[in-house]
mmCIF file of C-alpha atoms and ligand atoms in Angstrom:
data_model
loop_
_atom_site.group_PDB
_atom_site.id
_atom_site.type_symbol
_atom_site.label_atom_id
_atom_site.label_comp_id
_atom_site.label_asym_id
_atom_site.label_seq_id
_atom_site.Cartn_x
_atom_site.Cartn_y
_atom_site.Cartn_z
ATOM 1 C CA MET A 14 -5.647 13.466 -100.247
ATOM 2 C CA GLY A 15 -3.434 12.353 -97.452
ATOM 3 C CA LEU A 16 -0.263 13.177 -95.604
ATOM 4 C CA ILE A 17 2.658 14.077 -97.821
ATOM 5 C CA VAL A 18 6.289 14.662 -96.822
ATOM 6 C CA GLN A 19 8.227 16.766 -99.320
ATOM 7 C CA LYS A 20 11.988 17.252 -99.054
ATOM 8 C CA PHE A 21 13.882 19.954 -100.901
ATOM 9 C CA GLY A 22 17.676 19.861 -101.203
ATOM 10 C CA GLY A 23 20.106 22.761 -101.095
ATOM 11 C CA SER A 24 19.966 23.576 -104.813
ATOM 12 C CA SER A 25 16.157 23.675 -104.743
ATOM 13 C CA VAL A 26 16.212 26.485 -102.143
ATOM 14 C CA ALA A 27 19.459 28.172 -103.268
ATOM 15 C CA ASN A 28 18.052 31.718 -103.678
ATOM 16 C CA ALA A 29 14.892 33.804 -103.211
ATOM 17 C CA GLU A 30 13.446 32.783 -106.566
ATOM 18 C CA ARG A 31 13.970 29.078 -105.830
ATOM 19 C CA VAL A 32 12.488 29.447 -102.333
ATOM 20 C CA MET A 33 9.374 31.034 -103.896
ATOM 21 C CA ASN A 34 9.255 28.169 -106.386
ATOM 22 C CA VAL A 35 9.280 25.662 -103.508
ATOM 23 C CA ALA A 36 6.577 27.638 -101.689
ATOM 24 C CA LYS A 37 4.447 27.294 -104.834
ATOM 25 C CA ILE A 38 4.941 23.501 -105.031
ATOM 26 C CA VAL A 39 4.188 23.065 -101.327
ATOM 27 C CA THR A 40 1.085 25.249 -101.307
ATOM 28 C CA ASP A 41 -0.238 23.574 -104.479
ATOM 29 C CA THR A 42 0.013 20.251 -102.654
ATOM 30 C CA TYR A 43 -1.721 21.747 -99.602
ATOM 31 C CA LYS A 44 -4.477 23.294 -101.754
ATOM 32 C CA GLN A 45 -5.354 19.849 -103.051
ATOM 33 C CA GLY A 46 -6.405 18.981 -99.505
ATOM 34 C CA ASN A 47 -3.266 17.269 -98.239
ATOM 35 C CA ASP A 48 -1.479 17.651 -94.938
ATOM 36 C CA VAL A 49 2.065 18.689 -95.814
ATOM 37 C CA VAL A 50 5.331 18.396 -93.905
ATOM 38 C CA VAL A 51 8.280 19.955 -95.703
ATOM 39 C CA VAL A 52 11.910 19.123 -94.905
ATOM 40 C CA VAL A 53 14.602 21.446 -96.224
ATOM 41 C CA SER A 54 18.387 21.493 -96.473
ATOM 42 C CA ALA A 55 20.655 24.505 -96.169
ATOM 43 C CA GLN A 56 20.649 26.843 -99.185
ATOM 44 C CA GLY A 57 23.097 26.053 -102.002
ATOM 45 C CA ASP A 58 26.672 25.757 -100.735
ATOM 46 C CA THR A 59 25.866 27.078 -97.257
ATOM 47 C CA THR A 60 27.087 23.966 -95.429
ATOM 48 C CA ASP A 61 30.427 24.008 -97.294
ATOM 49 C CA ASP A 62 30.767 27.735 -96.649
ATOM 50 C CA LEU A 63 30.143 27.221 -92.930
ATOM 51 C CA ILE A 64 32.804 24.504 -92.819
ATOM 52 C CA ALA A 65 35.227 26.915 -94.519
ATOM 53 C CA LYS A 66 34.365 29.620 -91.978
ATOM 54 C CA ALA A 67 35.105 27.231 -89.109
ATOM 55 C CA LYS A 68 38.467 26.317 -90.638
ATOM 56 C CA GLU A 69 39.468 29.994 -90.782
ATOM 57 C CA ILE A 70 39.253 29.993 -87.002
ATOM 58 C CA ASN A 71 40.101 26.490 -85.839
ATOM 59 C CA THR A 72 40.934 23.490 -88.011
ATOM 60 C CA ASN A 73 40.574 21.254 -84.971
ATOM 61 C CA ALA A 74 37.258 22.392 -83.552
ATOM 62 C CA THR A 75 35.235 19.783 -81.670
ATOM 63 C CA LYS A 76 32.473 18.066 -83.582
ATOM 64 C CA ARG A 77 29.971 19.390 -81.072
ATOM 65 C CA GLU A 78 30.763 22.956 -82.063
ATOM 66 C CA MET A 79 30.818 22.001 -85.757
ATOM 67 C CA ASP A 80 27.285 20.655 -85.393
ATOM 68 C CA MET A 81 26.213 23.797 -83.568
ATOM 69 C CA LEU A 82 27.499 25.790 -86.545
ATOM 70 C CA LEU A 83 26.302 23.576 -89.405
ATOM 71 C CA ALA A 84 22.773 23.209 -88.049
ATOM 72 C CA SER A 85 22.356 26.953 -88.573
ATOM 73 C CA GLY A 86 22.278 26.490 -92.357
ATOM 74 C CA GLU A 87 18.972 24.648 -92.206
ATOM 75 C CA GLN A 88 17.581 27.194 -89.739
ATOM 76 C CA ILE A 89 17.950 29.894 -92.390
ATOM 77 C CA SER A 90 16.124 27.767 -94.961
ATOM 78 C CA ILE A 91 13.102 26.927 -92.803
ATOM 79 C CA ALA A 92 12.518 30.550 -91.776
ATOM 80 C CA LEU A 93 12.816 31.830 -95.358
ATOM 81 C CA LEU A 94 10.545 29.118 -96.746
ATOM 82 C CA ALA A 95 7.949 29.764 -94.040
ATOM 83 C CA MET A 96 8.040 33.482 -94.927
ATOM 84 C CA ALA A 97 7.591 32.643 -98.609
ATOM 85 C CA ILE A 98 4.581 30.449 -97.791
ATOM 86 C CA GLN A 99 3.127 33.235 -95.612
ATOM 87 C CA SER A 100 3.503 35.647 -98.526
ATOM 88 C CA LEU A 101 1.255 33.350 -100.584
ATOM 89 C CA GLY A 102 -1.354 33.536 -97.816
ATOM 90 C CA PHE A 103 -1.099 30.050 -96.299
ATOM 91 C CA PRO A 104 -0.841 28.982 -92.625
ATOM 92 C CA VAL A 105 2.669 27.725 -91.884
ATOM 93 C CA ILE A 106 5.137 27.126 -89.068
ATOM 94 C CA SER A 107 8.864 26.404 -89.182
ATOM 95 C CA LEU A 108 10.461 23.987 -86.702
ATOM 96 C CA LEU A 109 14.081 23.132 -85.897
ATOM 97 C CA GLY A 110 14.967 19.450 -85.663
ATOM 98 C CA TRP A 111 14.468 19.295 -81.893
ATOM 99 C CA GLN A 112 11.143 21.116 -82.078
ATOM 100 C CA ALA A 113 9.995 18.550 -84.627
ATOM 101 C CA GLY A 114 10.856 15.795 -82.121
ATOM 102 C CA PHE A 115 14.148 14.416 -83.481
ATOM 103 C CA SER A 116 16.182 12.570 -80.804
ATOM 104 C CA THR A 117 19.532 11.200 -81.875
ATOM 105 C CA ASN A 118 22.498 9.441 -80.349
ATOM 106 C CA SER A 119 25.526 11.520 -79.418
ATOM 107 C CA VAL A 120 27.812 10.871 -82.363
ATOM 108 C CA TYR A 121 28.304 14.493 -83.391
ATOM 109 C CA SER A 122 28.534 15.016 -87.166
ATOM 110 C CA ALA A 123 27.216 11.499 -87.865
ATOM 111 C CA ALA A 124 24.343 11.104 -85.415
ATOM 112 C CA ARG A 125 21.742 8.391 -85.807
ATOM 113 C CA ILE A 126 18.080 9.155 -85.300
ATOM 114 C CA LYS A 127 16.738 7.248 -82.287
ATOM 115 C CA LYS A 128 13.193 8.495 -82.326
ATOM 116 C CA VAL A 129 10.897 11.109 -83.762
ATOM 117 C CA ASN A 130 8.379 12.265 -81.182
ATOM 118 C CA THR A 131 5.494 13.346 -83.386
ATOM 119 C CA ASP A 132 3.401 15.241 -80.783
ATOM 120 C CA ARG A 133 4.300 18.710 -81.977
ATOM 121 C CA LEU A 134 4.115 17.776 -85.669
ATOM 122 C CA LYS A 135 0.662 16.265 -85.165
ATOM 123 C CA MET A 136 -0.533 19.279 -83.219
ATOM 124 C CA GLU A 137 0.560 21.708 -85.934
ATOM 125 C CA LEU A 138 -0.918 19.543 -88.687
ATOM 126 C CA GLY A 139 -4.105 19.334 -86.639
ATOM 127 C CA ASN A 140 -4.201 23.137 -86.697
ATOM 128 C CA LYS A 141 -4.055 22.931 -90.507
ATOM 129 C CA LYS A 142 -0.546 24.361 -90.685
ATOM 130 C CA ILE A 143 1.999 23.531 -93.334
ATOM 131 C CA VAL A 144 4.954 22.382 -91.226
ATOM 132 C CA VAL A 145 8.474 23.246 -92.402
ATOM 133 C CA VAL A 146 11.180 21.218 -90.657
ATOM 134 C CA ALA A 147 14.965 21.711 -90.638
ATOM 135 C CA GLY A 148 16.594 18.595 -92.058
ATOM 136 C CA PHE A 149 19.957 17.117 -91.026
ATOM 137 C CA GLN A 150 19.643 17.789 -87.290
ATOM 138 C CA GLY A 151 18.398 16.550 -83.949
ATOM 139 C CA LEU A 152 19.017 16.661 -80.240
ATOM 140 C CA ASN A 153 20.950 14.129 -78.125
ATOM 141 C CA ASP A 154 20.344 13.001 -74.525
ATOM 142 C CA LYS A 155 22.362 15.953 -73.250
ATOM 143 C CA GLU A 156 20.056 18.281 -75.164
ATOM 144 C CA ASP A 157 22.883 19.275 -77.477
ATOM 145 C CA ILE A 158 22.363 19.838 -81.198
ATOM 146 C CA THR A 159 23.640 17.021 -83.426
ATOM 147 C CA THR A 160 23.790 16.629 -87.197
ATOM 148 C CA LEU A 161 23.233 13.466 -89.198
ATOM 149 C CA GLY A 162 26.185 13.647 -91.599
ATOM 150 C CA ARG A 163 26.421 15.183 -95.062
ATOM 151 C CA GLY A 164 23.300 14.747 -97.139
ATOM 152 C CA GLY A 165 21.382 13.880 -93.965
ATOM 153 C CA SER A 166 18.210 15.781 -94.824
ATOM 154 C CA ASP A 167 17.027 12.894 -96.981
ATOM 155 C CA THR A 168 17.112 10.731 -93.861
ATOM 156 C CA SER A 169 15.222 13.379 -91.862
ATOM 157 C CA ALA A 170 12.455 13.336 -94.463
ATOM 158 C CA VAL A 171 12.200 9.544 -94.522
ATOM 159 C CA ALA A 172 12.190 9.438 -90.699
ATOM 160 C CA ILE A 173 9.252 11.839 -90.556
ATOM 161 C CA ALA A 174 7.430 9.884 -93.257
ATOM 162 C CA CYS A 175 7.917 6.698 -91.187
ATOM 163 C CA ALA A 176 6.944 8.279 -87.876
ATOM 164 C CA LEU A 177 3.783 9.876 -89.286
ATOM 165 C CA GLN A 178 3.024 6.949 -91.596
ATOM 166 C CA ALA A 179 2.832 9.355 -94.488
ATOM 167 C CA ASP A 180 1.113 8.372 -97.698
ATOM 168 C CA LYS A 181 3.977 9.701 -99.780
ATOM 169 C CA CYS A 182 7.561 10.870 -99.369
ATOM 170 C CA GLN A 183 8.777 13.025 -102.227
ATOM 171 C CA ILE A 184 12.437 13.938 -102.545
ATOM 172 C CA PHE A 185 12.750 17.023 -104.739
ATOM 173 C CA THR A 186 16.129 17.676 -106.286
ATOM 174 C CA ASP A 187 17.818 19.344 -109.249
ATOM 175 C CA VAL A 188 17.672 16.237 -111.432
ATOM 176 C CA ASP A 189 14.347 14.799 -112.557
ATOM 177 C CA GLY A 190 14.876 11.263 -111.319
ATOM 178 C CA VAL A 191 17.284 8.378 -111.077
ATOM 179 C CA TYR A 192 19.195 7.712 -114.269
ATOM 180 C CA THR A 193 21.142 4.727 -115.545
ATOM 181 C CA ALA A 194 24.244 6.969 -115.400
ATOM 182 C CA ASP A 195 25.012 10.568 -114.471
ATOM 183 C CA PRO A 196 22.879 12.531 -117.006
ATOM 184 C CA ARG A 197 25.268 15.476 -116.788
ATOM 185 C CA LYS A 198 28.050 13.270 -118.146
ATOM 186 C CA VAL A 199 26.357 10.601 -120.254
ATOM 187 C CA LYS A 200 24.135 12.015 -123.011
ATOM 188 C CA ASN A 201 21.929 8.999 -123.592
ATOM 189 C CA ALA A 202 21.514 8.027 -119.944
ATOM 190 C CA LYS A 203 17.980 6.778 -119.435
ATOM 191 C CA LYS A 204 15.631 7.787 -116.655
ATOM 192 C CA LEU A 205 14.134 4.918 -114.663
ATOM 193 C CA SER A 206 10.463 5.201 -113.760
ATOM 194 C CA GLU A 207 10.954 2.698 -110.918
ATOM 195 C CA ILE A 208 13.881 1.160 -109.088
ATOM 196 C CA THR A 209 14.083 -1.174 -106.096
ATOM 197 C CA TYR A 210 15.497 -0.157 -102.725
ATOM 198 C CA ASP A 211 18.369 -2.596 -103.157
ATOM 199 C CA GLU A 212 19.328 -1.284 -106.567
ATOM 200 C CA MET A 213 19.076 2.299 -105.342
ATOM 201 C CA LEU A 214 21.184 1.417 -102.330
ATOM 202 C CA GLU A 215 23.866 -0.029 -104.553
ATOM 203 C CA LEU A 216 23.828 2.995 -106.809
ATOM 204 C CA ALA A 217 23.943 5.364 -103.829
ATOM 205 C CA THR A 218 26.761 3.447 -102.140
ATOM 206 C CA LEU A 219 28.747 3.269 -105.369
ATOM 207 C CA GLY A 220 28.679 7.006 -105.933
ATOM 208 C CA ALA A 221 25.350 8.125 -107.421
ATOM 209 C CA GLN A 222 24.504 11.389 -105.691
ATOM 210 C CA VAL A 223 20.714 11.448 -105.868
ATOM 211 C CA LEU A 224 19.792 9.938 -102.505
ATOM 212 C CA ASN A 225 21.715 9.524 -99.297
ATOM 213 C CA ASN A 226 22.154 5.774 -98.683
ATOM 214 C CA ARG A 227 20.993 5.838 -95.086
ATOM 215 C CA SER A 228 17.697 7.307 -96.198
ATOM 216 C CA VAL A 229 17.249 4.431 -98.651
ATOM 217 C CA GLU A 230 18.060 1.880 -95.931
ATOM 218 C CA MET A 231 15.460 3.421 -93.668
ATOM 219 C CA ALA A 232 12.848 3.604 -96.434
ATOM 220 C CA LYS A 233 13.448 -0.080 -97.187
ATOM 221 C CA LYS A 234 13.202 -1.086 -93.546
ATOM 222 C CA TYR A 235 9.870 0.683 -93.061
ATOM 223 C CA ASN A 236 8.663 0.121 -96.612
ATOM 224 C CA ILE A 237 8.167 3.794 -97.455
ATOM 225 C CA ALA A 238 8.035 4.425 -101.204
ATOM 226 C CA LEU A 239 10.224 7.358 -102.194
ATOM 227 C CA GLU A 240 9.618 9.513 -105.226
ATOM 228 C CA VAL A 241 12.659 11.332 -106.580
ATOM 229 C CA ILE A 242 11.478 14.318 -108.631
ATOM 230 C CA SER A 243 12.702 17.638 -109.951
ATOM 231 C CA SER A 244 11.753 20.871 -108.198
ATOM 232 C CA LEU A 245 12.251 22.734 -111.478
ATOM 233 C CA ASN A 246 10.734 20.447 -114.076
ATOM 234 C CA PRO A 247 7.203 19.189 -113.294
ATOM 235 C CA ILE A 248 7.414 15.736 -114.856
ATOM 236 C CA PRO A 249 7.097 12.306 -113.187
ATOM 237 C CA GLY A 250 10.267 11.238 -111.391
ATOM 238 C CA THR A 251 11.544 7.864 -110.228
ATOM 239 C CA ILE A 252 9.792 5.747 -107.599
ATOM 240 C CA VAL A 253 12.059 3.796 -105.255
ATOM 241 C CA LYS A 254 10.238 0.792 -103.783
ATOM 242 C CA GLU A 255 10.419 -2.914 -102.946
ATOM 243 C CA VAL A 256 9.492 -4.363 -106.331
ATOM 244 C CA ALA A 257 10.040 -2.447 -109.533
ATOM 245 C CA LYS A 258 8.952 -2.945 -113.112
ATOM 246 C CA MET A 259 11.826 -4.254 -115.150
ATOM 247 C CA GLU A 260 11.365 -2.195 -118.303
ATOM 248 C CA LYS A 261 13.053 -5.037 -120.173
ATOM 249 C CA MET A 262 16.375 -3.888 -118.890
ATOM 250 C CA LEU A 263 19.006 -5.922 -117.204
ATOM 251 C CA VAL A 264 21.352 -3.094 -116.415
ATOM 252 C CA ARG A 265 19.874 -0.590 -114.015
ATOM 253 C CA GLY A 266 22.705 1.826 -113.720
ATOM 254 C CA VAL A 267 26.367 2.626 -114.027
ATOM 255 C CA THR A 268 28.427 4.604 -111.548
ATOM 256 C CA LYS A 269 32.024 5.651 -111.404
ATOM 257 C CA ASP A 270 34.498 6.231 -108.615
ATOM 258 C CA THR A 271 37.759 8.005 -109.426
ATOM 259 C CA ASP A 272 39.225 7.772 -105.929
ATOM 260 C CA VAL A 273 41.045 4.598 -106.883
ATOM 261 C CA ALA A 274 44.681 3.496 -107.027
ATOM 262 C CA ARG A 275 45.688 0.158 -108.551
ATOM 263 C CA ILE A 276 48.686 -1.494 -106.935
ATOM 264 C CA SER A 277 50.400 -4.410 -108.659
ATOM 265 C CA ILE A 278 53.128 -6.674 -107.342
ATOM 266 C CA VAL A 279 54.811 -8.298 -110.284
ATOM 267 C CA GLY A 280 56.754 -11.562 -110.176
ATOM 268 C CA LEU A 281 55.925 -12.891 -106.729
ATOM 269 C CA THR A 282 57.149 -16.400 -105.973
ATOM 270 C CA ASP A 283 54.109 -18.601 -106.567
ATOM 271 C CA VAL A 284 53.745 -20.503 -103.292
ATOM 272 C CA PRO A 285 50.397 -21.318 -101.678
ATOM 273 C CA GLY A 286 49.219 -18.826 -99.073
ATOM 274 C CA ILE A 287 51.104 -15.862 -100.425
ATOM 275 C CA ALA A 288 47.959 -13.920 -101.347
ATOM 276 C CA PHE A 289 46.581 -14.601 -97.874
ATOM 277 C CA LYS A 290 49.712 -13.144 -96.290
ATOM 278 C CA ILE A 291 49.512 -10.053 -98.449
ATOM 279 C CA PHE A 292 45.869 -9.323 -97.720
ATOM 280 C CA SER A 293 46.250 -10.095 -94.000
ATOM 281 C CA LYS A 294 49.070 -7.579 -93.832
ATOM 282 C CA LEU A 295 46.928 -4.946 -95.544
ATOM 283 C CA ALA A 296 43.998 -5.709 -93.252
ATOM 284 C CA ALA A 297 46.256 -5.367 -90.227
ATOM 285 C CA ASN A 298 47.050 -1.874 -91.490
ATOM 286 C CA ASN A 299 43.344 -1.043 -91.802
ATOM 287 C CA ILE A 300 43.544 -0.789 -95.563
ATOM 288 C CA ASN A 301 40.346 -1.503 -97.365
ATOM 289 C CA VAL A 302 41.081 -3.535 -100.485
ATOM 290 C CA ASP A 303 38.483 -3.406 -103.212
ATOM 291 C CA ILE A 304 39.000 -5.258 -106.491
ATOM 292 C CA ILE A 305 41.557 -8.097 -106.528
ATOM 293 C CA LEU A 306 43.142 -9.676 -109.588
ATOM 294 C CA GLN A 307 45.615 -12.552 -109.597
ATOM 295 C CA SER A 308 47.419 -13.667 -112.709
ATOM 296 C CA VAL A 309 47.889 -17.348 -113.477
ATOM 297 C CA GLY A 310 51.265 -18.547 -112.349
ATOM 298 C CA ARG A 311 54.107 -18.809 -114.847
ATOM 299 C CA ASN A 312 57.721 -19.873 -114.223
ATOM 300 C CA ASN A 313 56.821 -20.213 -110.558
ATOM 301 C CA THR A 314 55.884 -16.573 -110.278
ATOM 302 C CA LYS A 315 52.600 -14.707 -110.357
ATOM 303 C CA ASP A 316 51.286 -11.156 -110.191
ATOM 304 C CA ILE A 317 48.743 -9.799 -107.756
ATOM 305 C CA ALA A 318 46.932 -6.514 -108.336
ATOM 306 C CA PHE A 319 44.310 -4.799 -106.223
ATOM 307 C CA THR A 320 42.698 -1.418 -105.783
ATOM 308 C CA VAL A 321 42.572 0.844 -102.750
ATOM 309 C CA SER A 322 41.501 4.457 -102.279
ATOM 310 C CA LYS A 323 44.134 6.952 -103.455
ATOM 311 C CA ASP A 324 45.102 8.175 -99.995
ATOM 312 C CA ASN A 325 45.624 4.589 -98.811
ATOM 313 C CA ALA A 326 48.109 3.759 -101.578
ATOM 314 C CA PRO A 327 51.346 4.981 -99.884
ATOM 315 C CA VAL A 328 50.562 3.098 -96.650
ATOM 316 C CA ALA A 329 49.662 -0.027 -98.624
ATOM 317 C CA ILE A 330 52.981 0.026 -100.482
ATOM 318 C CA GLU A 331 54.914 0.571 -97.270
ATOM 319 C CA ALA A 332 53.105 -2.376 -95.676
ATOM 320 C CA LEU A 333 53.901 -4.620 -98.659
ATOM 321 C CA ARG A 334 57.570 -3.625 -98.589
ATOM 322 C CA ALA A 335 57.724 -4.756 -94.967
ATOM 323 C CA LEU A 336 56.769 -8.340 -95.931
ATOM 324 C CA PRO A 337 59.721 -10.758 -95.769
ATOM 325 C CA PHE A 338 59.036 -12.299 -99.186
ATOM 326 C CA VAL A 339 58.771 -8.955 -100.983
ATOM 327 C CA ASP A 340 62.385 -8.300 -101.983
ATOM 328 C CA GLU A 341 63.690 -4.805 -102.335
ATOM 329 C CA ASP A 342 63.977 -5.126 -106.105
ATOM 330 C CA LEU A 343 60.558 -6.732 -106.644
ATOM 331 C CA PRO A 344 58.533 -4.210 -108.656
ATOM 332 C CA ILE A 345 55.454 -2.741 -106.982
ATOM 333 C CA GLU A 346 53.554 -0.573 -109.419
ATOM 334 C CA CYS A 347 51.035 2.038 -108.404
ATOM 335 C CA ASP A 348 48.680 3.500 -110.983
ATOM 336 C CA THR A 349 46.432 6.348 -109.834
ATOM 337 C CA ASP A 350 45.146 7.084 -113.304
ATOM 338 C CA VAL A 351 42.316 4.553 -113.044
ATOM 339 C CA ALA A 352 38.638 4.612 -112.154
ATOM 340 C CA LYS A 353 36.212 2.041 -110.863
ATOM 341 C CA VAL A 354 33.163 1.568 -113.029
ATOM 342 C CA SER A 355 30.291 -0.394 -111.498
ATOM 343 C CA VAL A 356 27.318 -1.844 -113.293
ATOM 344 C CA VAL A 357 24.228 -2.438 -111.190
ATOM 345 C CA GLY A 358 21.648 -4.766 -112.584
ATOM 346 C CA ALA A 359 18.337 -6.365 -111.832
ATOM 347 C CA GLY A 360 18.970 -9.842 -110.507
ATOM 348 C CA MET A 361 22.648 -9.580 -111.334
ATOM 349 C CA GLU A 362 25.545 -9.104 -109.055
ATOM 350 C CA THR A 363 27.508 -5.915 -109.131
ATOM 351 C CA HIS A 364 30.477 -6.348 -111.408
ATOM 352 C CA PRO A 365 32.939 -3.611 -110.760
ATOM 353 C CA GLY A 366 36.054 -3.427 -112.878
ATOM 354 C CA THR A 367 38.825 -0.914 -113.315
ATOM 355 C CA ALA A 368 39.678 0.891 -116.485
ATOM 356 C CA SER A 369 42.639 3.080 -117.167
HETATM 357 N N1 LIG B 283 23.056 20.711 -95.555
HETATM 358 C C1 LIG B 283 23.572 19.387 -95.294
HETATM 359 C C2 LIG B 283 24.656 19.060 -96.291
HETATM 360 O O1 LIG B 283 24.952 19.860 -97.154
HETATM 361 C C3 LIG B 283 22.508 18.352 -95.273
HETATM 362 C C4 LIG B 283 21.850 18.078 -96.607
HETATM 363 O O2 LIG B 283 22.056 18.798 -97.571
HETATM 364 O O3 LIG B 283 21.095 17.103 -96.677
HETATM 365 O O4 LIG B 283 25.237 18.021 -96.209
HETATM 366 MG MG1 LIG B 284 23.392 20.532 -98.735
#
């Protein structure tokens, strides 16, 4: 018995049947004598559909109006889930982000939570209500609606768990935990029973889709253990916490990123400082360089290769061409048919490499 925060993502509340399924999970938890706060995302592809609707009208709409629109997705979910819980005969109340006390800064579409005022939440819990809160949203100093950025409901859930000092924060999703690789793509991917915040953060930052990385950062900072579990398959999930059992495994996970272009300059004159000049030039053009490879010099020349995101490749090549020591006929190759594969390990460094 205690206070439990349960978060359900878009796929877990995608239709009436799934909403009823969530109502069942939530009320089972409540029946066991727990106080329950539920955070939900917009149903299925609702957020994408709303973005598409906005684009039909104005591709340049202000972020304030985008937030006003996108926050409506979660409003639908909380009302429907509250109705489902009512139909099972339990006391419940739905709250928008601002009603649940979420204050944020004013960066529309990527707002940061400043504070969660828990008065209302505590009052409703005190009245023995199941509280259903809209994820992904808050209110800024001007009392305008803001959203936290895509996937932000995870962060809403962790913020409530921190503010209420919850005993547990469960993140329900359509996979049954954190795997060593994407289980939809890799058949023998293994589920981890535990993983550390840092490892999870690396996996999330490198492209694993299970948890939003800001939510993991916040959980780490306030030491809130997160449990990633399936809303469809009632088996134990993965616990994300400070220290994890090793399970005799060095490699914790593998992720891939296909938004990669590899640029190679072949046959550069091998003089000291040339690499520095190249990377300074790219930095001056705000190009983020990821993996860098330099060949050993031969016949006073050497090759330098590096990766950038695909949309940065044309600008990078243009910038290189503008360098005085890059002659017109010096070959610059650009290969977009590559991917970055990262291996995240316990006590190891991340070793990303590219493969064609
Ligand atoms: N509905 C929002 C999104 O699709 C927030 C979330 O799902 O966490 O990004
Ligand atoms: Mg969503």
